[in-house]
Coordinates of C-alpha atoms and ligand atoms in Angstrom, one line a residue:
M1 CA 7.5 -15.2 -28.0
G2 CA 4.4 -15.7 -26.5
L3 CA 1.8 -12.5 -27.0
E4 CA -0.7 -13.9 -24.4
K5 CA -1.2 -10.5 -22.9
L6 CA -2.0 -8.7 -25.5
K7 CA -5.0 -9.7 -25.8
T8 CA -7.4 -7.4 -26.6
I9 CA -11.5 -7.3 -26.8
L10 CA -13.0 -4.1 -28.1
K11 CA -16.3 -3.7 -26.5
N12 CA -19.4 -2.2 -27.3
P13 CA -20.6 -0.8 -24.0
I14 CA -24.2 -0.4 -25.9
S15 CA -24.5 -3.6 -27.6
G16 CA -22.3 -5.8 -26.5
N17 CA -20.7 -7.0 -29.8
C18 CA -17.2 -7.7 -29.6
L19 CA -14.7 -8.2 -31.6
E20 CA -11.5 -10.1 -29.8
L21 CA -8.1 -9.9 -31.8
R22 CA -4.6 -11.2 -30.5
T23 CA -2.9 -7.9 -29.9
P24 CA -4.0 -4.8 -30.7
I25 CA -2.0 -3.5 -33.6
I26 CA -3.5 -3.8 -36.8
G27 CA -2.2 -3.0 -40.3
A28 CA -4.2 -0.1 -41.8
S29 CA -6.3 -0.2 -44.9
G30 CA -4.2 0.9 -47.5
T31 CA -0.7 -0.4 -46.7
Y32 CA -1.3 -3.7 -46.2
G33 CA -2.9 -5.0 -49.1
Y34 CA -5.8 -7.3 -49.4
E35 CA -4.5 -10.4 -47.7
S36 CA -1.7 -12.3 -46.7
E37 CA 1.0 -10.0 -49.2
F38 CA 3.2 -9.1 -45.6
E39 CA 3.6 -12.6 -44.9
D40 CA 7.2 -12.4 -45.8
F41 CA 8.4 -9.5 -43.6
I42 CA 5.9 -10.3 -40.5
D43 CA 5.1 -13.0 -38.3
L44 CA 1.2 -12.5 -38.7
N45 CA 0.5 -14.0 -35.4
C46 CA 1.5 -10.3 -34.0
L47 CA -1.0 -8.8 -35.9
G48 CA -4.7 -8.2 -34.6
A49 CA -5.6 -7.9 -37.9
V50 CA -5.1 -6.3 -41.3
S51 CA -7.9 -3.7 -42.8
T52 CA -8.0 -4.5 -45.7
K53 CA -7.8 -2.0 -48.7
G54 CA -10.7 -0.1 -49.3
I55 CA -13.1 -2.3 -51.1
T56 CA -16.2 -1.1 -53.9
L57 CA -18.9 -2.0 -55.2
E58 CA -17.6 -2.8 -58.6
K59 CA -13.8 -2.6 -59.2
R60 CA -11.9 0.5 -59.7
P61 CA -8.8 1.7 -61.5
G62 CA -8.0 4.5 -59.0
N63 CA -6.3 7.5 -60.3
S64 CA -3.8 7.9 -63.0
G65 CA -1.0 10.3 -62.8
E66 CA 1.1 10.5 -60.1
R67 CA -0.1 8.9 -57.1
L68 CA 2.5 9.1 -53.9
F69 CA 4.9 12.1 -53.0
E70 CA 6.7 12.1 -49.9
V71 CA 6.9 15.3 -47.8
Q72 CA 8.8 16.4 -44.5
N73 CA 7.9 13.6 -42.1
G74 CA 4.9 12.0 -44.1
L75 CA 3.0 11.3 -47.5
I76 CA 1.1 12.4 -49.5
N77 CA -1.2 9.7 -51.3
R78 CA -4.0 10.5 -54.1
I79 CA -4.7 6.3 -55.0
G80 CA -7.9 6.9 -55.6
L81 CA -9.4 3.8 -54.3
E82 CA -8.0 1.4 -56.6
N83 CA -9.6 -2.0 -56.1
I84 CA -10.8 -5.4 -57.4
G85 CA -14.5 -5.0 -55.7
I86 CA -16.3 -6.9 -53.8
N87 CA -17.0 -10.0 -56.1
R88 CA -13.9 -11.0 -56.6
F89 CA -12.3 -10.4 -53.1
I90 CA -15.6 -12.8 -52.2
A91 CA -13.9 -15.2 -54.9
E92 CA -10.5 -14.7 -54.8
K93 CA -9.4 -13.2 -51.3
L94 CA -11.7 -14.2 -48.7
P95 CA -10.6 -18.4 -49.3
I96 CA -7.1 -16.8 -48.6
L97 CA -7.6 -15.2 -45.3
E98 CA -9.8 -18.1 -44.3
S99 CA -7.7 -20.9 -45.4
K100 CA -4.7 -18.9 -43.6
N101 CA -6.6 -18.2 -40.3
I102 CA -5.7 -14.4 -40.6
D103 CA -8.3 -12.4 -38.9
F104 CA -8.9 -8.9 -41.2
L105 CA -11.0 -6.1 -40.8
L106 CA -13.1 -5.4 -44.3
N107 CA -12.6 -1.9 -45.5
I108 CA -15.5 -0.8 -47.3
A109 CA -16.0 2.2 -49.6
G110 CA -19.2 4.2 -51.5
S111 CA -20.3 6.5 -54.1
T112 CA -23.7 6.0 -52.9
E113 CA -25.9 4.5 -50.2
K114 CA -26.8 1.8 -52.2
D115 CA -23.3 0.9 -52.7
Y116 CA -22.8 1.0 -48.9
E117 CA -26.1 -1.3 -48.6
T118 CA -25.4 -3.6 -50.8
L119 CA -21.5 -4.0 -49.5
A120 CA -23.1 -4.3 -46.5
L121 CA -25.4 -7.2 -46.9
I122 CA -22.7 -9.3 -49.1
A123 CA -20.1 -8.5 -46.0
N124 CA -23.3 -10.2 -43.9
E125 CA -24.2 -13.0 -46.4
N126 CA -20.7 -13.7 -46.2
K127 CA -20.2 -13.6 -42.3
I128 CA -17.1 -11.4 -42.4
K129 CA -16.9 -10.9 -39.0
A130 CA -15.9 -7.1 -38.9
L131 CA -16.5 -4.2 -41.4
E132 CA -14.7 -0.7 -41.5
V133 CA -16.8 1.9 -43.3
N134 CA -14.4 4.6 -45.3
V135 CA -16.7 7.1 -44.9
S136 CA -13.1 9.8 -44.9
C137 CA -11.5 8.8 -48.4
P138 CA -10.8 12.3 -50.0
N139 CA -9.3 10.9 -52.8
V140 CA -12.4 10.1 -54.7
K141 CA -14.4 12.8 -56.8
Q142 CA -18.0 11.1 -55.7
G143 CA -19.0 9.7 -52.1
C144 CA -17.5 8.5 -49.8
L145 CA -15.6 11.7 -47.6
E146 CA -19.4 14.0 -48.6
F147 CA -21.1 11.4 -46.5
G148 CA -18.1 11.4 -43.6
L149 CA -18.3 14.9 -42.9
N150 CA -22.4 15.7 -41.9
P151 CA -23.4 14.2 -39.2
E152 CA -27.2 14.0 -40.0
G153 CA -26.3 11.9 -43.6
L154 CA -23.5 9.9 -41.6
F155 CA -26.7 8.7 -38.8
K156 CA -28.6 7.8 -41.9
L157 CA -25.9 6.2 -43.8
I158 CA -24.3 4.1 -40.7
K159 CA -28.2 2.5 -39.3
L160 CA -28.6 1.5 -42.9
I161 CA -25.6 -0.5 -43.2
R162 CA -26.2 -1.7 -39.3
K163 CA -29.6 -3.2 -40.5
N164 CA -28.3 -4.7 -42.8
Y165 CA -24.9 -5.9 -41.3
E166 CA -24.8 -8.3 -38.1
G167 CA -20.6 -8.5 -37.7
F168 CA -18.8 -6.2 -35.6
L169 CA -19.1 -2.4 -37.3
I170 CA -16.3 0.0 -37.2
V171 CA -16.8 3.9 -38.9
K172 CA -13.4 5.5 -40.2
L173 CA -13.9 8.9 -39.6
S174 CA -11.7 12.3 -41.2
P175 CA -10.0 14.6 -39.8
N176 CA -11.2 17.0 -42.6
T177 CA -13.3 19.0 -39.9
T178 CA -13.5 21.2 -37.8
D179 CA -15.6 20.0 -35.1
I180 CA -14.9 15.4 -34.4
K181 CA -17.5 15.8 -32.2
P182 CA -20.7 15.7 -33.8
L183 CA -19.4 12.6 -36.1
A184 CA -18.4 10.7 -33.9
S185 CA -21.8 10.9 -31.4
A186 CA -23.4 10.4 -34.9
V187 CA -22.6 7.2 -35.4
E188 CA -22.8 5.6 -31.6
K189 CA -26.4 7.0 -31.8
A190 CA -27.0 4.7 -35.2
G191 CA -25.7 2.0 -33.8
A192 CA -22.2 1.6 -34.9
D193 CA -19.7 -0.3 -32.6
C194 CA -16.3 1.2 -32.4
I195 CA -14.6 4.0 -34.6
S196 CA -11.2 3.9 -36.1
A197 CA -9.7 7.7 -36.6
I198 CA -8.0 8.7 -38.9
N199 CA -7.9 8.5 -42.4
T200 CA -5.5 11.0 -44.0
V201 CA -5.4 14.6 -43.7
R202 CA -6.1 16.8 -47.0
G203 CA -2.8 18.4 -48.0
L204 CA -0.5 19.7 -51.2
G205 CA 2.5 18.3 -51.7
V206 CA 4.5 21.2 -53.8
K207 CA 8.3 20.9 -55.5
I208 CA 9.9 23.2 -57.6
N209 CA 13.3 22.4 -58.9
Y210 CA 15.0 25.9 -60.1
N211 CA 18.0 26.0 -62.5
S212 CA 18.5 30.3 -62.5
N213 CA 15.3 31.4 -63.9
K214 CA 13.8 28.1 -65.0
F215 CA 11.0 26.5 -62.8
I216 CA 10.2 23.0 -62.7
K217 CA 7.0 22.3 -60.8
K218 CA 5.1 19.3 -59.6
C219 CA 2.2 19.9 -57.3
V220 CA 0.1 16.8 -56.2
S221 CA -3.0 17.1 -54.4
G222 CA -4.3 14.0 -52.2
G223 CA -4.2 12.7 -48.7
L224 CA -1.5 13.2 -46.1
S225 CA -0.1 10.2 -43.7
G226 CA 3.1 9.6 -41.4
G227 CA 4.6 11.0 -38.4
C228 CA 3.6 14.6 -39.4
I229 CA -0.3 13.9 -39.3
K230 CA 0.6 12.5 -35.5
P231 CA -0.9 15.6 -33.4
I232 CA -3.7 15.6 -35.2
A233 CA -4.5 12.6 -34.6
L234 CA -4.1 12.4 -31.0
Y235 CA -6.2 15.6 -30.9
M236 CA -9.0 13.6 -32.9
A237 CA -9.7 11.1 -30.4
S238 CA -9.2 13.0 -27.6
E239 CA -12.4 15.1 -28.7
I240 CA -14.2 11.6 -30.0
K241 CA -13.3 10.4 -26.5
R242 CA -15.2 13.2 -25.2
V243 CA -18.3 12.2 -27.0
A244 CA -18.5 8.4 -27.3
K245 CA -18.3 5.3 -24.9
I246 CA -17.4 2.8 -27.9
P247 CA -13.9 1.8 -27.5
L248 CA -11.7 3.6 -30.7
I249 CA -8.9 2.1 -32.3
A250 CA -6.5 5.1 -33.5
I251 CA -4.5 5.9 -36.7
G252 CA -2.0 8.7 -37.4
G253 CA 1.3 8.5 -37.5
I254 CA 2.2 5.6 -35.1
A255 CA 5.8 4.3 -35.7
T256 CA 6.7 3.6 -31.8
L257 CA 6.1 2.5 -28.5
E258 CA 5.8 6.0 -27.1
D259 CA 3.6 6.5 -29.9
L260 CA 1.2 3.6 -28.3
F261 CA 1.2 4.9 -24.9
E262 CA 0.1 8.4 -25.9
F263 CA -2.9 7.4 -28.2
I264 CA -3.9 5.2 -25.2
Y265 CA -3.2 8.3 -22.8
V266 CA -6.0 9.7 -25.0
G267 CA -8.2 6.6 -24.9
A268 CA -7.3 4.4 -27.7
D269 CA -8.2 0.7 -27.2
A270 CA -6.3 -0.9 -30.8
F271 CA -3.7 0.9 -33.3
Q272 CA -3.7 0.8 -37.0
I273 CA -0.2 1.3 -38.5
G274 CA 0.3 3.1 -42.0
S275 CA 2.6 4.7 -43.5
A276 CA 5.4 3.5 -41.3
N277 CA 5.1 -0.1 -42.7
F278 CA 6.5 1.6 -45.8
V279 CA 9.8 2.5 -43.9
N280 CA 9.6 -0.7 -42.2
P281 CA 7.3 -3.6 -43.3
S282 CA 8.4 -5.4 -39.9
I283 CA 7.1 -2.6 -37.7
C284 CA 3.7 -3.7 -36.7
S285 CA 5.2 -6.9 -35.4
K286 CA 8.5 -5.1 -33.8
L287 CA 5.8 -2.9 -31.9
A288 CA 3.8 -5.7 -31.0
Q289 CA 6.8 -7.6 -29.7
E290 CA 7.9 -4.2 -27.6
L291 CA 4.6 -3.7 -26.5
N292 CA 4.6 -7.1 -24.8
Q293 CA 8.4 -7.1 -23.5
F294 CA 7.4 -3.7 -21.9
M295 CA 4.7 -5.4 -20.0
I296 CA 6.5 -8.4 -19.5
E297 CA 9.3 -6.8 -17.6
N298 CA 6.9 -4.1 -15.9
N299 CA 4.6 -7.2 -14.6
F300 CA 1.3 -6.1 -16.2
S301 CA -0.9 -9.1 -16.3
G302 CA -3.0 -7.6 -19.4
F303 CA -3.4 -5.0 -22.1
E304 CA -6.8 -4.1 -20.1
E305 CA -4.3 -3.4 -16.9
L306 CA -1.6 -1.5 -18.8
K307 CA -4.3 0.9 -20.4
K308 CA -5.6 1.9 -17.1
A309 CA -2.4 3.3 -15.7
I310 CA -1.5 5.1 -18.4
K311 CA -4.5 6.8 -18.3
E312 CA -4.3 7.2 -14.3
Ligands
FMN401 C1 -1.2 4.4 -50.2 C2 -2.1 4.8 -48.7 C3 -3.7 4.3 -49.3 C4 -4.8 4.5 -48.2 N1 -5.9 3.5 -49.1 C5 -7.2 3.5 -47.9 C6 -7.8 3.3 -48.3 O1 -8.2 2.3 -49.7 N2 -8.9 2.9 -47.4 C7 -8.7 3.8 -46.3 O2 -9.9 3.6 -45.2 N3 -7.7 4.6 -45.7 C8 -6.8 4.4 -46.6 N4 -5.3 5.0 -46.4 C9 -5.3 5.5 -45.0 C10 -4.8 4.7 -43.9 O3 -5.5 3.6 -43.5 C11 -4.7 5.7 -42.7 O4 -5.8 5.8 -42.2 C12 -3.9 6.6 -42.9 O5 -2.9 6.8 -43.8 C13 -3.4 7.6 -41.2 O6 -2.2 6.3 -40.9 P1 -0.9 6.4 -40.7 O7 0.0 7.9 -40.6 O8 0.2 5.9 -40.2 O9 -0.5 6.2 -42.3 C14 -4.5 4.8 -47.6 C15 -3.4 5.4 -47.2 C16 -2.2 5.4 -47.6 C17 -0.8 5.7 -47.0

């Protein structure tokens, strides 16, 4: 089925910078691997892009022990940014992505400003079209989220990245704050082209198995994702849109066509699908096809027209 109606252009109205996506459906970082892992399950043409697993300067083994904990309608993870590091990504994964024509956002994370600056430079040198800066991972001891919760620090960091990277710059925000608006304003003022939100919500999974007076306990503290965080993601999206003019990629508990409509209503221009991939690995192509079918049946000529109708 042709998906021409789903073509999406994310445009920064301030700088004019654009990112063209085949569809507004993007595989979320950490749930899609590095590149073509999902090829067997989905038609990659249905995807606007894949956001790579978070890449750091040096490779990271991630956290030891239990990393995933299922909760009601959600998942807690404490992967701790396990990844192969930027040099191996560029040498081994980038050629595959390019040869297969898979559009991607390079998701990066760092412990220091210098880390982010170097990663931005490497991305620029390698002509990577879009960068998603993760300043919102709750599962690492140093950096990352520390930058993402302080508007002044975030402004400085994004300005530094902007200076070193010419492509489409997306900043991924954290919901672990009382007010997301100053963070959204800071990244827009610093020159970001787009905001993606939300990363996971801090949570604690507790399980107690009991056998009369014996209690066997398991506790996993990490980032909560999936259907249970959707209301938080909707709220954060609507707050971001109160202050930011740059486009918004909505993330958080998205799994159905109705979810897409709800996020459009609060201001989303595109979507990332995370935990739902673990339930149904072909969810992204299913959503793209359902959205396309809906637009055909209801005579919408393009995604912009649909967005306008939902927001009216
Ligand atoms: C197992 C797992 C690993 C993740 N790793 C990353 C990561 O490396 N970088 C990042 O920016 N977000 C990461 N995330 C967060 C997701 O990209 C997404 O923001 C979050 O899960 C909310 O979306 P969802 O409710 O659709 O899962 C990870 C999430 C999960 C579940």
